[in-house]
Amino acid sequence: MAALASVTGAGVVVAAGPLAGLTGVPGGVWVVLAVALPFVALSDVLICATRGLGTMRPTLLLAGAVQPLGQLALVTAAVLAGAPPPMLAAAWALPSVAGAALAAVRLRGLGPYDVGEVGAFWRHTTPRSAAAAVQSVFQRLDVVIVALLAGPAAAAVYTAATRFKVLGQLAGQGLAQAAQARLVRALAEGDLDGARALYRTTTRWLVVLTWPLWLGYAALAPWLLPLFGPAYAGGGAIALVLSATMMVATACGMVDVVLVAGGRTAASLANVATAVAVTITLDVLLVPAHGALGAVLGWSGGVLVKNLLPAVQVHRRYGLLPFGGGRSVDVAKAAGGAGTAGAATGAGAAADGAGTAGGAGASGAARATS
């Protein structure tokens, strides 16, 4: 990951002049950001690795406090001092350098650990990284399609009506970070009772935390969206579809996280790719006639596929359901199904970290529900 980021950074340094001409951003800023890129990527991966090895403290302290607060303090000081743009970029980047160093020290303290057989490691992490990249496409493709097929006005309405979903995604991301390493361990050891308890507990919390948001948004959207202008008044139907879809998705729980924790990263990639295909197909069919509403219906179809498919797969393979009883599955069979996860148990974050790294270059980790 550091090597890839370094190569990318070197390319940015070489192209700093043309990039400055195209974007209006000074070339010095591009150079500073290019130098910082390997440290930013490495910081993300190392913090994910500590989480996969069973500790959340580096995530909370480094990613949640040291880096953002350090960036705020340094950038504020640079602005008050009248620093030039390259210094502002350096002030933003320095906390990531510190984060990478501190995460490396903490990770070393968690050893020794064994990543297992190298081939199994890459078979597990490569689909995870690809799924994260496809996921980034899934999150942004709908806006582009609406703009192309229905015009910028419809795209603006669609964007305003659907950006609220980011608030609900925050709860899913936090729960996924906290639960994934424990799910890997439970499934690798054949502890289906433990995996079931984690899955159901996180699902309940997702519902408790997000359903009030979706219900409130569906109820208030007819009054909220017109605040953007009279053209947005018709976004109420979009909000209703969005809210209903996200309620179904959160009721499925962190089902893709469970699938990945069980070593089924190829199935996860196939699910995401299928969801993107469904979204594109529905958008092409519906957007020309229905504009932004057709786009949200296409997005809804993709989200439902991306959550219901893994829900069926997790239930059939492990007998896990987000609520209720659930059938029993032979523990030895389940443990064998989690063989890939077991091969990477010692560095369980390798799955998490590699997935994050794969998506971090483009957009960050895959969301749990949308």
Coordinates of C-alpha atoms in Angstrom, one line a residue:
M1 CA 0.0 0.0 0.0
A2 CA 2.8 2.4 0.9
A3 CA 4.6 1.5 -2.3
L4 CA 1.5 2.2 -4.4
A5 CA 0.9 5.5 -2.6
S6 CA 4.5 6.4 -3.1
V7 CA 4.3 5.7 -6.9
T8 CA 1.1 7.7 -7.1
G9 CA 2.7 10.6 -5.1
A10 CA 5.7 10.6 -7.4
G11 CA 3.4 10.9 -10.4
V12 CA 1.6 13.9 -8.8
V13 CA 5.0 15.6 -8.1
V14 CA 5.9 15.2 -11.8
A15 CA 2.6 16.5 -12.9
A16 CA 2.4 19.3 -10.3
G17 CA 2.8 22.0 -13.0
P18 CA 0.0 20.8 -15.3
L19 CA -2.3 20.1 -12.4
A20 CA -1.7 23.6 -11.1
G21 CA -2.7 25.0 -14.5
L22 CA -5.8 22.8 -14.7
T23 CA -7.1 23.4 -11.2
G24 CA -5.7 26.7 -10.2
V25 CA -4.2 25.1 -7.1
P26 CA -0.6 26.1 -6.7
G27 CA 2.0 23.5 -7.7
G28 CA 3.6 23.6 -4.2
V29 CA 0.3 22.4 -2.7
W30 CA 0.3 19.4 -5.1
V31 CA 3.9 18.6 -4.1
V32 CA 3.2 18.7 -0.4
L33 CA 0.1 16.5 -0.8
A34 CA 2.0 14.0 -2.9
V35 CA 4.7 13.7 -0.2
A36 CA 2.0 13.2 2.4
L37 CA 0.0 10.7 0.5
P38 CA 2.0 7.5 1.6
F39 CA 1.7 8.6 5.2
V40 CA -2.0 9.2 4.9
A41 CA -2.6 5.8 3.3
L42 CA -0.2 4.0 5.8
S43 CA -1.9 5.7 8.7
D44 CA -5.3 4.3 7.6
V45 CA -4.0 0.8 7.1
L46 CA -2.1 0.6 10.3
I47 CA -5.0 1.9 12.4
C48 CA -7.2 -0.7 10.7
A49 CA -4.7 -3.4 11.6
T50 CA -4.7 -2.5 15.3
R51 CA -8.5 -2.7 15.2
G52 CA -8.4 -6.1 13.5
L53 CA -6.0 -7.3 16.3
G54 CA -8.7 -6.6 18.9
T55 CA -8.2 -3.0 20.1
M56 CA -10.3 0.0 19.4
R57 CA -8.2 2.5 21.3
P58 CA -5.9 3.6 18.3
T59 CA -9.0 4.1 16.2
L60 CA -10.6 6.3 18.8
L61 CA -7.5 8.1 19.9
L62 CA -5.6 8.5 16.6
A63 CA -8.3 8.5 13.9
G64 CA -11.0 10.1 16.2
A65 CA -8.9 12.6 18.1
V66 CA -5.2 13.1 17.4
Q67 CA -5.5 13.5 13.6
P68 CA -8.7 15.6 13.3
L69 CA -7.9 17.8 16.2
G70 CA -4.2 18.1 15.2
Q71 CA -5.3 19.2 11.7
L72 CA -7.7 21.7 13.1
A73 CA -5.1 23.2 15.4
L74 CA -2.3 23.3 12.9
V75 CA -4.4 24.6 10.0
T76 CA -5.9 27.3 12.3
A77 CA -2.5 28.4 13.4
A78 CA -1.2 28.5 9.8
V79 CA -4.2 30.6 8.7
L80 CA -3.7 33.0 11.6
A81 CA 0.0 33.3 10.7
G82 CA -0.9 34.1 7.1
A83 CA 1.0 31.0 5.8
P84 CA 1.0 30.4 2.1
P85 CA -1.1 27.6 0.6
P86 CA 1.8 24.9 0.6
M87 CA 2.2 25.5 4.3
L88 CA -1.6 25.1 4.9
A89 CA -1.4 21.8 3.0
A90 CA 1.6 20.7 5.2
A91 CA -0.3 21.7 8.4
W92 CA -3.2 19.5 7.3
A93 CA -0.9 16.6 6.4
L94 CA 1.5 16.5 9.4
P95 CA -1.0 14.8 11.9
S96 CA -1.3 11.9 9.4
V97 CA 2.5 11.5 9.6
A98 CA 2.2 11.4 13.4
G99 CA -0.7 9.0 13.2
A100 CA 1.1 6.6 11.0
A101 CA 4.1 6.6 13.4
L102 CA 2.0 6.1 16.5
A103 CA -0.1 3.4 14.9
A104 CA 3.1 1.5 13.8
V105 CA 4.4 1.7 17.4
R106 CA 1.0 0.4 18.8
L107 CA 0.8 -2.3 16.2
R108 CA 4.3 -3.6 17.0
G109 CA 3.2 -3.8 20.6
L110 CA 0.4 -6.1 19.7
G111 CA 2.7 -8.7 18.2
P112 CA 3.8 -11.3 17.6
Y113 CA 1.2 -12.4 15.2
D114 CA 1.0 -14.6 12.1
V115 CA -0.7 -13.5 8.9
G116 CA -1.0 -17.2 7.9
E117 CA -0.5 -18.5 4.4
V118 CA 0.3 -15.6 2.0
G119 CA -1.8 -17.0 -0.8
A120 CA -4.9 -17.3 1.4
F121 CA -4.3 -13.7 2.6
W122 CA -4.4 -12.3 -0.9
R123 CA -7.3 -14.4 -1.9
H124 CA -9.2 -12.9 1.0
T125 CA -8.1 -9.3 0.6
T126 CA -8.1 -8.8 -3.1
P127 CA -11.8 -9.1 -3.6
R128 CA -12.3 -7.0 -0.5
S129 CA -10.2 -4.2 -2.0
A130 CA -12.0 -4.5 -5.4
A131 CA -15.4 -4.4 -3.6
A132 CA -14.4 -1.2 -1.9
A133 CA -13.5 0.4 -5.2
V134 CA -16.8 -0.8 -6.8
Q135 CA -18.6 0.5 -3.7
S136 CA -17.2 4.0 -4.3
V137 CA -18.7 3.8 -7.9
F138 CA -22.0 2.7 -6.5
Q139 CA -22.2 5.7 -4.2
R140 CA -21.6 8.3 -6.9
L141 CA -22.8 6.8 -10.1
D142 CA -26.5 7.6 -9.7
V143 CA -25.9 11.4 -9.7
V144 CA -23.9 11.2 -12.9
I145 CA -26.6 9.1 -14.6
V146 CA -29.3 11.5 -13.6
A147 CA -27.3 14.5 -14.9
L148 CA -26.7 12.7 -18.2
L149 CA -30.2 11.4 -18.7
A150 CA -32.4 14.0 -17.1
G151 CA -30.3 17.1 -16.9
P152 CA -28.5 19.1 -14.2
A153 CA -31.7 20.4 -12.6
A154 CA -33.0 16.9 -11.8
A155 CA -29.5 15.9 -10.6
A156 CA -29.5 18.8 -8.2
V157 CA -32.9 17.8 -6.8
Y158 CA -31.8 14.2 -6.5
T159 CA -28.5 15.1 -4.8
A160 CA -30.2 17.4 -2.2
A161 CA -32.9 14.8 -1.4
T162 CA -30.5 11.8 -1.0
R163 CA -27.5 13.3 0.8
F164 CA -29.2 12.9 4.1
K165 CA -28.4 9.2 4.0
V166 CA -24.8 10.0 5.0
L167 CA -26.0 10.7 8.5
G168 CA -27.4 7.2 8.9
Q169 CA -24.3 5.7 7.4
L170 CA -22.2 7.0 10.3
A171 CA -23.8 4.7 12.8
G172 CA -23.2 1.7 10.5
Q173 CA -19.6 2.6 10.0
G174 CA -18.9 3.0 13.7
L175 CA -20.6 -0.3 14.6
A176 CA -18.8 -2.1 11.8
Q177 CA -15.4 -0.9 13.0
A178 CA -16.2 -2.1 16.5
A179 CA -17.6 -5.5 15.6
Q180 CA -15.7 -6.8 12.6
A181 CA -12.6 -8.1 14.4
R182 CA -14.8 -10.0 16.9
L183 CA -16.9 -11.4 14.2
V184 CA -13.8 -12.7 12.4
R185 CA -12.6 -14.4 15.6
A186 CA -16.1 -15.9 16.4
L187 CA -16.6 -17.3 12.9
A188 CA -13.0 -18.6 12.5
E189 CA -13.4 -20.4 15.8
G190 CA -16.8 -21.8 14.9
D191 CA -18.5 -19.8 17.7
L192 CA -21.8 -19.3 16.0
D193 CA -23.5 -18.3 19.3
G194 CA -21.1 -15.5 19.7
A195 CA -21.4 -14.4 16.0
R196 CA -25.2 -14.6 16.3
A197 CA -25.2 -12.4 19.4
L198 CA -22.9 -9.8 17.8
Y199 CA -24.9 -9.7 14.6
R200 CA -28.2 -9.3 16.4
T201 CA -26.9 -6.8 18.9
T202 CA -25.4 -4.6 16.2
T203 CA -28.6 -4.9 14.2
R204 CA -30.7 -3.7 17.1
W205 CA -28.4 -0.8 17.6
L206 CA -28.6 0.1 13.9
V207 CA -32.4 0.1 14.1
V208 CA -32.5 2.1 17.3
L209 CA -30.0 4.7 16.1
T210 CA -31.2 5.1 12.5
W211 CA -34.9 4.4 12.2
P212 CA -35.9 7.6 14.0
L213 CA -33.7 9.5 11.5
W214 CA -35.4 7.9 8.5
L215 CA -38.9 8.3 9.9
G216 CA -38.2 11.9 10.8
Y217 CA -36.7 12.7 7.4
A218 CA -39.7 11.1 5.6
A219 CA -42.1 13.2 7.7
L220 CA -40.2 16.5 7.4
A221 CA -38.9 16.3 3.9
P222 CA -41.9 18.2 2.3
W223 CA -40.9 21.1 4.5
L224 CA -37.1 20.7 4.5
L225 CA -36.4 20.4 0.8
P226 CA -38.2 23.6 -0.3
L227 CA -35.7 25.5 1.8
F228 CA -33.2 24.8 -1.1
G229 CA -35.6 26.5 -3.5
P230 CA -39.0 26.0 -5.2
A231 CA -37.6 23.5 -7.6
Y232 CA -36.8 21.1 -4.8
A233 CA -40.4 20.9 -3.5
G234 CA -41.0 17.8 -5.5
G235 CA -38.3 15.8 -3.6
G236 CA -40.7 14.5 -1.0
A237 CA -41.4 11.3 -2.9
I238 CA -37.6 10.8 -3.2
A239 CA -37.3 11.1 0.6
L240 CA -40.0 8.5 1.1
V241 CA -38.3 6.0 -1.1
L242 CA -34.9 6.7 0.5
S243 CA -36.2 6.4 4.0
A244 CA -38.1 3.2 3.4
T245 CA -35.1 1.6 1.6
M246 CA -32.6 2.5 4.3
M247 CA -35.0 1.1 7.0
V248 CA -35.0 -2.2 5.2
A249 CA -31.2 -2.1 4.7
T250 CA -30.6 -1.4 8.4
A251 CA -33.0 -4.1 9.4
C252 CA -30.7 -6.5 7.6
G253 CA -27.9 -5.4 9.9
M254 CA -24.2 -5.4 9.0
V255 CA -24.8 -8.4 6.9
D256 CA -22.0 -7.7 4.4
V257 CA -19.6 -7.3 7.4
V258 CA -20.6 -10.8 8.6
L259 CA -20.1 -12.2 5.1
V260 CA -16.6 -10.7 4.9
A261 CA -15.8 -11.8 8.5
G262 CA -16.6 -15.3 7.4
G263 CA -14.0 -15.1 4.6
R264 CA -16.6 -14.8 1.8
T265 CA -15.0 -11.7 0.2
A266 CA -15.5 -13.0 -3.3
A267 CA -19.2 -13.3 -2.6
S268 CA -19.2 -9.8 -1.2
L269 CA -17.6 -8.5 -4.4
A270 CA -20.2 -10.3 -6.5
N271 CA -23.0 -8.9 -4.5
V272 CA -21.7 -5.3 -4.8
A273 CA -21.2 -5.8 -8.6
T274 CA -24.7 -7.2 -9.0
A275 CA -26.1 -4.2 -7.0
V276 CA -24.3 -1.7 -9.3
A277 CA -25.6 -3.6 -12.4
V278 CA -29.2 -3.4 -11.0
T279 CA -28.8 0.3 -10.3
I280 CA -27.5 1.1 -13.7
T281 CA -30.2 -1.0 -15.4
L282 CA -33.0 0.6 -13.4
D283 CA -31.6 4.1 -13.9
V284 CA -31.4 3.7 -17.7
L285 CA -35.0 2.4 -17.7
L286 CA -36.6 4.9 -15.2
V287 CA -34.6 8.1 -15.2
P288 CA -35.6 9.3 -18.7
A289 CA -39.3 9.1 -17.9
H290 CA -39.2 9.9 -14.1
G291 CA -36.1 12.0 -13.6
A292 CA -34.9 12.1 -10.0
L293 CA -37.6 9.8 -8.7
G294 CA -36.5 7.2 -11.2
A295 CA -32.9 7.6 -10.0
V296 CA -33.8 7.0 -6.4
L297 CA -35.9 3.9 -7.4
G298 CA -32.8 2.6 -9.2
W299 CA -30.6 3.3 -6.2
S300 CA -33.2 1.6 -4.0
G301 CA -33.1 -1.5 -6.1
G302 CA -29.3 -1.7 -5.9
V303 CA -29.3 -1.1 -2.1
L304 CA -31.9 -3.8 -1.6
V305 CA -29.9 -6.3 -3.7
K306 CA -26.7 -5.4 -1.9
N307 CA -28.3 -6.2 1.5
L308 CA -30.8 -8.9 0.8
L309 CA -28.4 -11.1 -1.2
P310 CA -25.8 -11.4 1.6
A311 CA -28.6 -11.8 4.1
V312 CA -29.7 -14.9 2.3
Q313 CA -26.1 -16.1 1.9
V314 CA -25.4 -15.6 5.6
H315 CA -28.5 -17.4 6.7
R316 CA -28.0 -20.3 4.4
R317 CA -24.3 -20.8 5.3
Y318 CA -24.3 -20.0 9.0
G319 CA -28.0 -20.0 10.0
L320 CA -27.7 -16.3 11.2
L321 CA -30.6 -13.9 11.1
P322 CA -30.7 -10.3 12.2
F323 CA -33.7 -11.0 14.4
G324 CA -35.5 -14.0 15.8
G325 CA -34.5 -17.6 16.1
G326 CA -32.4 -18.9 13.2
R327 CA -31.6 -22.6 12.5
S328 CA -28.6 -24.3 13.9
V329 CA -25.6 -25.1 11.6
D330 CA -22.9 -27.6 12.3
V331 CA -20.1 -25.7 14.1
A332 CA -17.4 -27.6 12.3
K333 CA -18.9 -26.7 8.9
A334 CA -19.2 -23.1 9.9
A335 CA -15.7 -23.0 11.0
G336 CA -14.6 -24.5 7.8
G337 CA -16.6 -21.8 5.9
A338 CA -14.6 -19.2 7.8
G339 CA -11.3 -20.8 6.8
T340 CA -10.1 -17.8 5.0
A341 CA -10.9 -15.6 7.9
G342 CA -9.1 -18.1 10.1
A343 CA -6.1 -17.9 7.9
A344 CA -6.0 -14.2 8.5
T345 CA -7.1 -14.2 12.1
G346 CA -3.7 -13.2 13.5
A347 CA -4.0 -10.1 11.3
G348 CA -7.7 -9.9 11.1
A349 CA -7.3 -6.3 10.2
A350 CA -5.5 -7.3 7.1
A351 CA -8.9 -7.9 5.7
D352 CA -10.2 -4.7 7.2
G353 CA -7.1 -2.8 6.4
A354 CA -6.7 -4.0 2.9
G355 CA -10.3 -3.3 2.2
T356 CA -9.9 0.2 3.5
A357 CA -6.7 0.6 1.6
G358 CA -8.3 -0.6 -1.6
G359 CA -11.1 1.9 -1.2
A360 CA -9.0 4.6 0.4
G361 CA -7.2 5.4 -2.8
A362 CA -10.5 6.2 -4.3
S363 CA -13.1 6.9 -1.6
G364 CA -12.6 5.0 1.7
A365 CA -14.0 1.9 3.2
A366 CA -17.2 0.3 2.0
R367 CA -20.3 1.2 3.8
A368 CA -22.2 -1.5 5.7
T369 CA -25.6 -0.8 4.2
S370 CA -25.4 1.6 1.3

